């Protein structure tokens, strides 16, 4: 290690020599070199070349309160001096984990009163799989092992997370999914709705769950897992008919409902949890991302009374946990993040001011000749690029138009992400109206430039 500041080229050379990146094609990255983000404040990032970027993705859907909040740094500093580490195994605990669990339970739906801490969203979903199976074992129904999930869902990148997820490209690498996980179609009306109207298609997609339960046999099905709104799959907002029908089905057959709140939790939809936005009643909610606004890694599973009372009352040790479950420094930061969300009324601000304005601006983009559909809920938005609005014909090159737009976006000082030919956004909840204006000015400029190049 050397002291002193390295320049961009030096950092890129070292990065290429020593750093294997997640979700990156290194050969494709090749000579171009990585973009080096050096600092951030509010909703803005600065790279090592001094370029200022508006972060339309809140990092990776996580920096809900925005960058640069000193209170979180102070909370971490204080906790590191007081107690930098201790575990919560073997009948121990520590104040930050206790306080955070109770603060989360206060915010969660009334029937969800306990939290199992993890280090990430993927670990949370690994915990879900083990906890769901443990629950049915304790219920005397060990044959109930199968979890039903959805094609193009995202539940993380560990073996269980990637298996629960429905990303075919991930499944192809490493013989996934593992046994006992099956997938049903996603509620993606614009892409897959055919001739059905939206409401009809929502019911059809939900009833795929019922059909799968009957096909497998009810007594073999443990749970259904889904994101309230698919994030990494392309901000896919289900038709209004979808969730009520899913709730009817899980209630009728008595299977557990797992609602993956890793993105939707902590205000993203304008409610504290996506389950509250849709009025659904989960048994388990995996959380991460907005839990600490990304300032430190942390995740967890919020556990409803049905599962918690079984795990507790039936006794016996659940042989599961992580060295860093409830890590005191992460918990102290999570607690401070929650305090800020509450005391500054940030979820209310998102619901009442930022989201209506953001959604109005997204809706206006539907006028652009490249945009086939716009969709969004709360502080999530998506624009789907098509060559022909009427027939929904796509551009050739499977995602090339999306990639082109994403790269143009950066040139215009805006970070949006591309999922195939869908551009998605998920800005910090604290984004101000004039910053939303700036975001959409840059998005329009990007689309106009892309239209020129694609013609
Ligand atoms: C990001 C994400 C995960 C995985 O979280 P990590 O912290 O990256 O492991 C799981 N579920 C959903 C819905 C996510 O968006």
Coordinates of C-alpha atoms and ligand atoms in Angstrom, one line a residue:
X1 CA 0.0 0.0 0.0
X2 CA 1.2 3.5 -0.7
X3 CA 0.1 6.8 0.7
X4 CA -1.1 9.6 -1.5
X5 CA -3.9 9.8 -4.0
X6 CA -3.8 7.7 -7.1
X7 CA -5.1 9.1 -10.4
X8 CA -8.0 7.6 -12.4
X9 CA -5.7 5.6 -14.7
X10 CA -3.7 4.2 -11.8
X11 CA -6.8 3.1 -10.0
X12 CA -8.3 1.6 -13.1
X13 CA -5.2 -0.4 -13.7
X14 CA -5.1 -1.8 -10.2
X15 CA -8.8 -2.5 -10.3
X16 CA -8.4 -4.5 -13.5
X17 CA -5.4 -6.3 -12.0
X18 CA -6.9 -7.3 -8.7
X19 CA -10.6 -6.8 -8.4
X20 CA -13.2 -9.3 -9.6
X21 CA -16.5 -7.5 -9.8
X22 CA -20.0 -8.8 -9.2
X23 CA -22.4 -9.0 -12.2
X24 CA -19.7 -7.9 -14.6
X25 CA -18.4 -9.2 -17.9
X26 CA -14.7 -8.5 -17.4
X27 CA -13.7 -9.1 -21.0
X28 CA -16.3 -6.7 -22.1
X29 CA -15.1 -4.2 -19.5
X30 CA -11.7 -4.7 -21.1
X31 CA -9.8 -1.5 -22.0
X32 CA -12.6 0.9 -21.1
X33 CA -11.9 0.8 -17.4
X34 CA -14.3 1.1 -14.5
X35 CA -16.0 4.3 -13.5
X36 CA -14.6 5.3 -10.1
X37 CA -17.1 7.0 -7.8
X38 CA -15.3 9.0 -5.2
X39 CA -17.8 10.8 -3.1
X40 CA -21.5 11.7 -2.8
X41 CA -23.8 14.1 -1.2
X42 CA -27.6 14.2 -1.1
X43 CA -28.7 12.7 -4.5
X44 CA -25.4 13.4 -6.3
X45 CA -22.3 11.4 -7.0
X46 CA -18.9 12.6 -8.2
X47 CA -16.5 10.4 -10.1
X48 CA -12.7 10.5 -10.1
X49 CA -12.7 12.8 -13.1
X50 CA -14.9 15.4 -11.3
X51 CA -18.1 14.6 -13.2
X52 CA -21.3 15.1 -11.2
X53 CA -24.0 12.5 -11.6
X54 CA -27.6 12.6 -10.3
X55 CA -28.1 9.2 -8.8
X56 CA -31.5 8.0 -10.1
X57 CA -30.9 4.5 -8.6
X58 CA -30.1 5.4 -4.9
X59 CA -27.0 3.3 -5.3
X60 CA -28.6 -0.1 -5.8
X61 CA -32.1 0.8 -4.6
X62 CA -30.8 1.4 -1.1
X63 CA -29.7 5.0 -0.2
X64 CA -33.2 6.0 0.7
X65 CA -32.2 9.0 3.0
X66 CA -29.6 10.2 0.5
X67 CA -25.8 10.4 0.8
X68 CA -23.7 12.3 3.3
X69 CA -25.8 12.1 6.5
X70 CA -23.3 12.7 9.3
X71 CA -25.7 11.3 11.9
X72 CA -25.1 7.8 10.6
X73 CA -21.4 8.2 10.5
X74 CA -21.5 9.5 14.1
X75 CA -23.7 6.6 15.2
X76 CA -21.2 4.1 13.7
X77 CA -18.2 5.9 15.3
X78 CA -19.9 5.9 18.7
X79 CA -20.8 2.3 18.5
X80 CA -17.4 1.2 17.4
X81 CA -15.9 2.8 20.4
X82 CA -18.5 1.4 22.8
X83 CA -18.8 -2.2 21.4
X84 CA -17.5 -2.8 17.9
X85 CA -18.6 -6.4 17.8
X86 CA -20.4 -9.0 19.8
X87 CA -22.6 -11.9 18.7
X88 CA -26.2 -12.7 19.5
X89 CA -25.7 -16.5 19.6
X90 CA -25.7 -18.5 22.9
X91 CA -28.2 -16.4 24.9
X92 CA -26.4 -13.1 24.4
X93 CA -27.6 -9.8 22.9
X94 CA -26.5 -6.2 22.9
X95 CA -28.4 -2.9 23.0
X96 CA -28.3 -1.9 19.3
X97 CA -29.8 -5.2 18.1
X98 CA -32.5 -5.1 20.8
X99 CA -33.4 -1.5 19.9
X100 CA -33.4 -2.1 16.2
X101 CA -35.5 -5.2 16.4
X102 CA -38.1 -3.4 18.5
X103 CA -38.1 -0.3 16.3
X104 CA -38.6 -2.4 13.1
X105 CA -41.4 -4.4 14.8
X106 CA -43.1 -1.1 15.7
X107 CA -43.1 -0.1 12.0
X108 CA -44.0 -3.5 10.6
X109 CA -47.6 -4.8 10.1
X110 CA -49.3 -5.5 13.5
X111 CA -49.0 -9.3 13.3
X112 CA -45.2 -9.2 12.7
X113 CA -43.3 -8.7 15.9
X114 CA -39.9 -10.3 15.5
X115 CA -36.7 -9.9 13.5
X116 CA -34.0 -12.4 12.6
X117 CA -30.9 -10.4 11.5
X118 CA -28.6 -11.2 8.6
X119 CA -25.8 -9.5 6.7
X120 CA -27.6 -9.0 3.4
X121 CA -30.8 -9.6 1.4
X122 CA -29.4 -12.8 0.0
X123 CA -28.7 -14.2 3.5
X124 CA -32.2 -13.1 4.4
X125 CA -33.6 -15.3 1.7
X126 CA -31.3 -18.2 2.7
X127 CA -32.8 -17.7 6.2
X128 CA -36.3 -17.8 4.7
X129 CA -35.8 -21.1 3.0
X130 CA -34.4 -22.7 6.2
X131 CA -37.0 -21.1 8.4
X132 CA -39.9 -22.1 6.2
X133 CA -38.8 -25.8 6.2
X134 CA -38.1 -25.7 9.9
X135 CA -41.6 -24.4 10.5
X136 CA -43.3 -27.2 8.6
X137 CA -41.0 -29.8 10.3
X138 CA -42.2 -28.4 13.7
X139 CA -45.8 -28.6 12.4
X140 CA -45.3 -32.3 11.9
X141 CA -45.5 -31.9 8.1
X142 CA -41.8 -32.4 7.0
X143 CA -43.0 -33.4 3.5
X144 CA -44.0 -29.7 2.9
X145 CA -40.7 -28.6 1.4
X146 CA -41.4 -27.0 -1.9
X147 CA -41.3 -23.2 -2.3
X148 CA -43.0 -21.7 -5.3
X149 CA -41.4 -18.6 -6.7
X150 CA -41.6 -16.7 -10.0
X151 CA -39.8 -16.5 -13.3
X152 CA -37.8 -13.3 -13.4
X153 CA -38.1 -12.7 -9.7
X154 CA -34.9 -11.6 -7.9
X155 CA -34.1 -12.9 -4.4
X156 CA -30.3 -12.5 -4.2
X157 CA -27.2 -14.3 -5.5
X158 CA -26.3 -17.0 -3.0
X159 CA -27.3 -20.5 -3.9
X160 CA -30.7 -20.3 -2.1
X161 CA -31.2 -16.7 -3.2
X162 CA -30.5 -17.4 -6.9
X163 CA -32.6 -20.6 -6.8
X164 CA -35.6 -18.7 -5.3
X165 CA -35.0 -16.1 -7.9
X166 CA -36.2 -16.8 -11.4
X167 CA -33.3 -15.4 -13.5
X168 CA -32.6 -18.0 -16.2
X169 CA -29.1 -16.6 -16.9
X170 CA -28.2 -17.2 -13.2
X171 CA -29.8 -20.6 -13.2
X172 CA -27.7 -21.7 -16.1
X173 CA -24.5 -21.0 -14.1
X174 CA -24.1 -23.7 -11.5
X175 CA -27.1 -26.0 -12.0
X176 CA -29.7 -24.0 -10.3
X177 CA -32.3 -24.0 -8.9
X178 CA -31.6 -26.5 -6.1
X179 CA -34.3 -29.1 -5.6
X180 CA -37.6 -28.1 -4.0
X181 CA -38.0 -24.7 -5.7
X182 CA -40.3 -24.3 -8.6
X183 CA -41.3 -21.2 -10.6
X184 CA -44.5 -19.9 -12.1
X185 CA -45.0 -17.0 -14.6
X186 CA -44.5 -13.4 -13.5
X187 CA -47.4 -10.8 -13.6
X188 CA -45.8 -8.9 -16.5
X189 CA -48.7 -7.7 -18.5
X190 CA -47.0 -5.4 -21.0
X191 CA -44.5 -8.1 -22.0
X192 CA -46.6 -11.3 -21.6
X193 CA -50.2 -10.4 -21.4
X194 CA -51.1 -11.3 -25.0
X195 CA -54.7 -10.4 -25.8
X196 CA -55.9 -10.3 -22.2
X197 CA -56.8 -7.0 -20.6
X198 CA -54.6 -6.0 -17.6
X199 CA -57.1 -7.1 -14.9
X200 CA -57.8 -10.4 -16.5
X201 CA -54.1 -11.1 -17.0
X202 CA -53.4 -10.3 -13.3
X203 CA -55.9 -13.0 -12.3
X204 CA -54.5 -15.4 -14.7
X205 CA -50.9 -14.9 -13.4
X206 CA -52.1 -15.3 -9.8
X207 CA -54.0 -18.5 -10.6
X208 CA -50.8 -20.0 -11.9
X209 CA -50.0 -20.3 -8.2
X210 CA -53.2 -22.2 -7.5
X211 CA -52.6 -24.5 -10.4
X212 CA -49.0 -25.2 -9.3
X213 CA -50.2 -26.0 -5.8
X214 CA -52.8 -28.4 -7.1
X215 CA -50.3 -30.0 -9.5
X216 CA -47.7 -30.5 -6.7
X217 CA -50.3 -31.5 -4.1
X218 CA -51.1 -29.0 -1.3
X219 CA -49.4 -31.2 1.3
X220 CA -46.0 -30.7 -0.4
X221 CA -46.1 -26.9 -0.7
X222 CA -44.4 -24.9 2.0
X223 CA -44.5 -21.3 0.8
X224 CA -44.9 -18.8 -2.0
X225 CA -42.3 -16.1 -2.3
X226 CA -42.5 -12.9 -4.4
X227 CA -41.4 -9.2 -4.4
X228 CA -44.4 -6.8 -4.1
X229 CA -43.0 -5.1 -7.3
X230 CA -40.2 -6.9 -9.1
X231 CA -37.2 -4.7 -8.9
X232 CA -34.2 -6.2 -10.7
X233 CA -36.6 -7.9 -13.1
X234 CA -37.4 -4.5 -14.6
X235 CA -39.7 -2.7 -12.1
X236 CA -42.6 -4.9 -13.0
X237 CA -45.8 -3.5 -11.3
X238 CA -48.4 -6.3 -11.1
X239 CA -52.0 -5.6 -12.2
X240 CA -54.3 -4.4 -9.4
X241 CA -56.1 -7.8 -9.5
X242 CA -52.9 -9.8 -8.8
X243 CA -52.1 -9.5 -5.1
X244 CA -55.7 -9.9 -3.7
X245 CA -56.0 -13.1 -5.7
X246 CA -52.6 -14.3 -4.4
X247 CA -53.7 -13.6 -0.8
X248 CA -56.9 -15.6 -1.4
X249 CA -54.9 -18.5 -2.7
X250 CA -52.3 -18.7 0.1
X251 CA -55.1 -18.3 2.7
X252 CA -57.2 -21.0 1.1
X253 CA -54.4 -23.6 0.9
X254 CA -52.7 -22.5 4.2
X255 CA -49.2 -22.1 2.7
X256 CA -46.8 -19.4 4.0
X257 CA -46.6 -16.1 2.2
X258 CA -43.1 -14.6 1.9
X259 CA -43.0 -11.1 0.6
X260 CA -39.5 -10.0 -0.3
X261 CA -39.3 -6.4 0.9
X262 CA -35.6 -5.9 0.2
X263 CA -36.4 -3.1 -2.2
X264 CA -39.9 -2.1 -1.3
X265 CA -39.2 -2.0 2.5
X266 CA -38.4 1.3 4.3
X267 CA -40.5 3.7 2.2
X268 CA -39.8 2.9 -1.4
X269 CA -43.6 2.6 -2.3
X270 CA -44.5 5.6 -0.1
X271 CA -45.6 3.1 2.6
X272 CA -43.2 1.6 5.1
X273 CA -43.5 -1.8 3.4
X274 CA -44.8 -2.9 0.0
X275 CA -47.1 -5.3 1.8
X276 CA -48.9 -2.3 3.3
X277 CA -49.1 -0.6 -0.1
X278 CA -50.9 -3.7 -1.5
X279 CA -52.8 -4.6 1.7
X280 CA -51.3 -8.1 1.9
X281 CA -50.5 -10.2 5.0
X282 CA -47.1 -11.9 4.8
X283 CA -45.8 -14.5 7.2
X284 CA -42.2 -13.5 6.5
X285 CA -40.6 -10.4 5.0
X286 CA -36.9 -10.4 4.0
X287 CA -35.4 -6.9 4.3
X288 CA -32.0 -5.3 3.6
X289 CA -31.1 -2.3 1.4
X290 CA -33.1 0.6 2.8
X291 CA -32.8 -0.8 6.2
X292 CA -29.5 1.1 6.7
X293 CA -29.9 3.2 3.6
X294 CA -26.9 1.2 2.4
X295 CA -24.5 2.9 4.8
X296 CA -23.5 -0.5 6.2
X297 CA -24.4 -4.0 5.1
X298 CA -27.3 -5.5 7.0
X299 CA -30.4 -7.5 6.3
X300 CA -33.0 -9.5 8.2
X301 CA -36.3 -11.4 8.1
X302 CA -39.3 -9.9 9.8
X303 CA -41.2 -12.8 11.2
X304 CA -44.9 -12.9 11.7
X305 CA -46.6 -14.4 14.8
X306 CA -47.7 -17.6 13.1
X307 CA -44.1 -18.7 12.4
X308 CA -42.4 -17.0 15.4
X309 CA -44.7 -18.6 17.9
X310 CA -44.2 -22.0 16.4
X311 CA -40.4 -21.7 16.4
X312 CA -40.5 -20.4 20.0
X313 CA -43.2 -22.6 21.6
X314 CA -42.2 -25.9 20.0
X315 CA -38.7 -25.5 21.4
X316 CA -35.5 -27.0 20.0
X317 CA -32.6 -25.1 18.6
X318 CA -32.8 -23.6 15.1
X319 CA -29.3 -24.4 13.9
X320 CA -29.0 -21.2 11.8
X321 CA -27.3 -17.8 12.2
X322 CA -24.5 -15.7 11.0
X323 CA -21.4 -14.3 12.9
X324 CA -22.7 -10.9 11.9
X325 CA -26.4 -11.4 12.7
X326 CA -27.4 -8.1 14.3
X327 CA -23.9 -6.6 14.1
X328 CA -23.9 -3.8 16.7
X329 CA -22.4 -1.1 14.4
X330 CA -24.7 -2.0 11.5
X331 CA -27.6 -2.1 14.0
X332 CA -26.7 1.3 15.4
X333 CA -26.6 2.8 11.9
X334 CA -30.0 1.1 11.1
X335 CA -31.5 2.5 14.1
X336 CA -30.3 6.0 13.3
X337 CA -31.6 5.6 9.8
X338 CA -35.0 4.7 11.1
X339 CA -35.0 7.6 13.4
X340 CA -34.3 10.0 10.5
X341 CA -36.9 8.4 8.4
X342 CA -39.5 8.8 11.1
X343 CA -38.5 12.2 12.6
X344 CA -38.1 13.9 9.3
X345 CA -41.3 12.3 7.9
X346 CA -39.4 11.0 4.9
X347 CA -41.9 8.2 4.1
X348 CA -44.7 10.7 4.3
X349 CA -42.8 13.1 2.1
X350 CA -42.2 10.3 -0.5
X351 CA -45.9 9.3 -0.5
X352 CA -47.4 12.8 -0.5
X353 CA -45.0 14.9 -2.5
X354 CA -42.0 13.2 -4.2
X355 CA -43.9 10.2 -5.5
X356 CA -46.9 11.9 -7.1
X357 CA -44.5 14.4 -8.8
X358 CA -42.2 11.6 -9.9
X359 CA -45.1 9.5 -11.3
X360 CA -46.5 12.5 -13.1
X361 CA -43.1 13.1 -14.8
X362 CA -42.8 9.4 -15.7
X363 CA -46.3 9.4 -17.2
X364 CA -45.3 12.3 -19.4
X365 CA -42.5 10.2 -20.9
X366 CA -45.0 7.9 -22.4
X367 CA -45.3 10.6 -25.2
X368 CA -41.8 10.0 -26.3
X369 CA -41.6 8.0 -29.6
X370 CA -39.2 5.4 -28.1
X371 CA -41.3 4.7 -25.1
X372 CA -43.8 1.8 -25.4
X373 CA -44.9 1.7 -21.7
X374 CA -44.2 3.6 -18.6
X375 CA -45.0 2.2 -15.1
X376 CA -44.2 2.9 -11.5
X377 CA -45.3 3.0 -7.9
X378 CA -44.0 5.4 -5.3
X379 CA -40.4 6.1 -5.9
X380 CA -39.9 3.3 -8.5
X381 CA -40.3 3.9 -12.2
X382 CA -39.7 2.2 -15.5
X383 CA -39.7 3.1 -19.2
X384 CA -39.8 0.4 -21.8
X385 CA -38.2 1.1 -25.1
X386 CA -39.8 -0.2 -28.3
X387 CA -39.4 0.3 -32.0
X388 CA -43.1 0.3 -32.7
X389 CA -45.5 1.6 -30.0
X390 CA -48.5 0.0 -31.6
X391 CA -47.2 -3.5 -32.1
X392 CA -44.8 -3.4 -29.1
X393 CA -42.1 -4.6 -31.4
X394 CA -38.7 -4.4 -29.8
X395 CA -35.4 -3.1 -31.1
X396 CA -33.1 -5.8 -32.4
X397 CA -30.0 -6.8 -30.4
X398 CA -31.7 -7.9 -27.1
X399 CA -31.0 -5.1 -24.7
X400 CA -28.7 -3.0 -27.0
X401 CA -31.1 -0.1 -27.0
X402 CA -31.3 -0.2 -23.2
X403 CA -27.5 -0.3 -22.9
X404 CA -27.2 2.6 -25.4
X405 CA -29.6 4.7 -23.3
X406 CA -27.9 3.8 -20.1
X407 CA -24.5 5.0 -21.5
X408 CA -26.0 8.2 -22.9
X409 CA -27.6 8.8 -19.5
X410 CA -24.2 8.8 -17.8
X411 CA -22.9 11.2 -20.5
X412 CA -25.8 13.5 -19.6
X413 CA -25.0 13.3 -15.9
X414 CA -27.7 10.8 -14.8
X415 CA -27.5 7.3 -13.4
X416 CA -30.4 5.1 -14.6
X417 CA -30.2 1.3 -14.9
X418 CA -31.1 -0.8 -18.0
X419 CA -32.8 -4.2 -17.7
X420 CA -32.9 -5.4 -21.3
X421 CA -34.6 -2.5 -23.0
X422 CA -36.3 -1.2 -19.9
X423 CA -34.8 1.8 -18.2
X424 CA -35.5 1.9 -14.5
X425 CA -35.2 4.4 -11.7
X426 CA -35.3 4.4 -7.9
X427 CA -34.0 7.7 -6.6
X428 CA -33.4 8.5 -3.0
X429 CA -36.7 9.2 -1.2
X430 CA -35.5 12.6 -0.2
X431 CA -35.1 13.9 -3.8
X432 CA -36.4 17.4 -4.1
X433 CA -38.9 18.6 -6.8
X434 CA -36.2 20.6 -8.7
X435 CA -33.9 17.6 -8.7
X436 CA -36.8 15.5 -10.1
X437 CA -37.1 18.2 -12.8
X438 CA -33.4 17.8 -13.5
X439 CA -33.7 14.0 -13.6
X440 CA -36.4 14.1 -16.2
X441 CA -34.7 16.9 -18.3
X442 CA -31.7 14.5 -18.5
X443 CA -33.9 11.5 -19.3
X444 CA -35.7 13.4 -22.1
X445 CA -32.3 14.5 -23.5
X446 CA -31.0 11.0 -23.4
X447 CA -34.1 9.6 -25.2
X448 CA -33.8 12.2 -27.9
X449 CA -30.1 11.4 -28.4
X450 CA -31.0 7.6 -28.5
X451 CA -33.8 8.2 -31.0
X452 CA -31.2 9.9 -33.3
X453 CA -28.8 7.0 -33.0
X454 CA -31.4 4.2 -33.4
X455 CA -33.0 5.7 -36.5
Ligands
LIG1 C1 -31.1 -6.9 -3.8 C2 -32.1 -7.9 -3.5 C3 -31.9 -9.0 -2.8 C4 -30.5 -9.4 -2.4 O1 -29.9 -8.6 -1.5 P1 -28.3 -8.5 -1.3 O2 -28.1 -7.6 -0.2 O3 -27.7 -8.0 -2.6 O4 -27.8 -9.9 -1.0 C5 -32.9 -9.9 -2.5 N1 -34.2 -9.6 -2.8 C6 -34.5 -8.5 -3.5 C7 -35.9 -8.2 -3.9 C8 -33.5 -7.6 -3.9 O5 -33.8 -6.5 -4.7

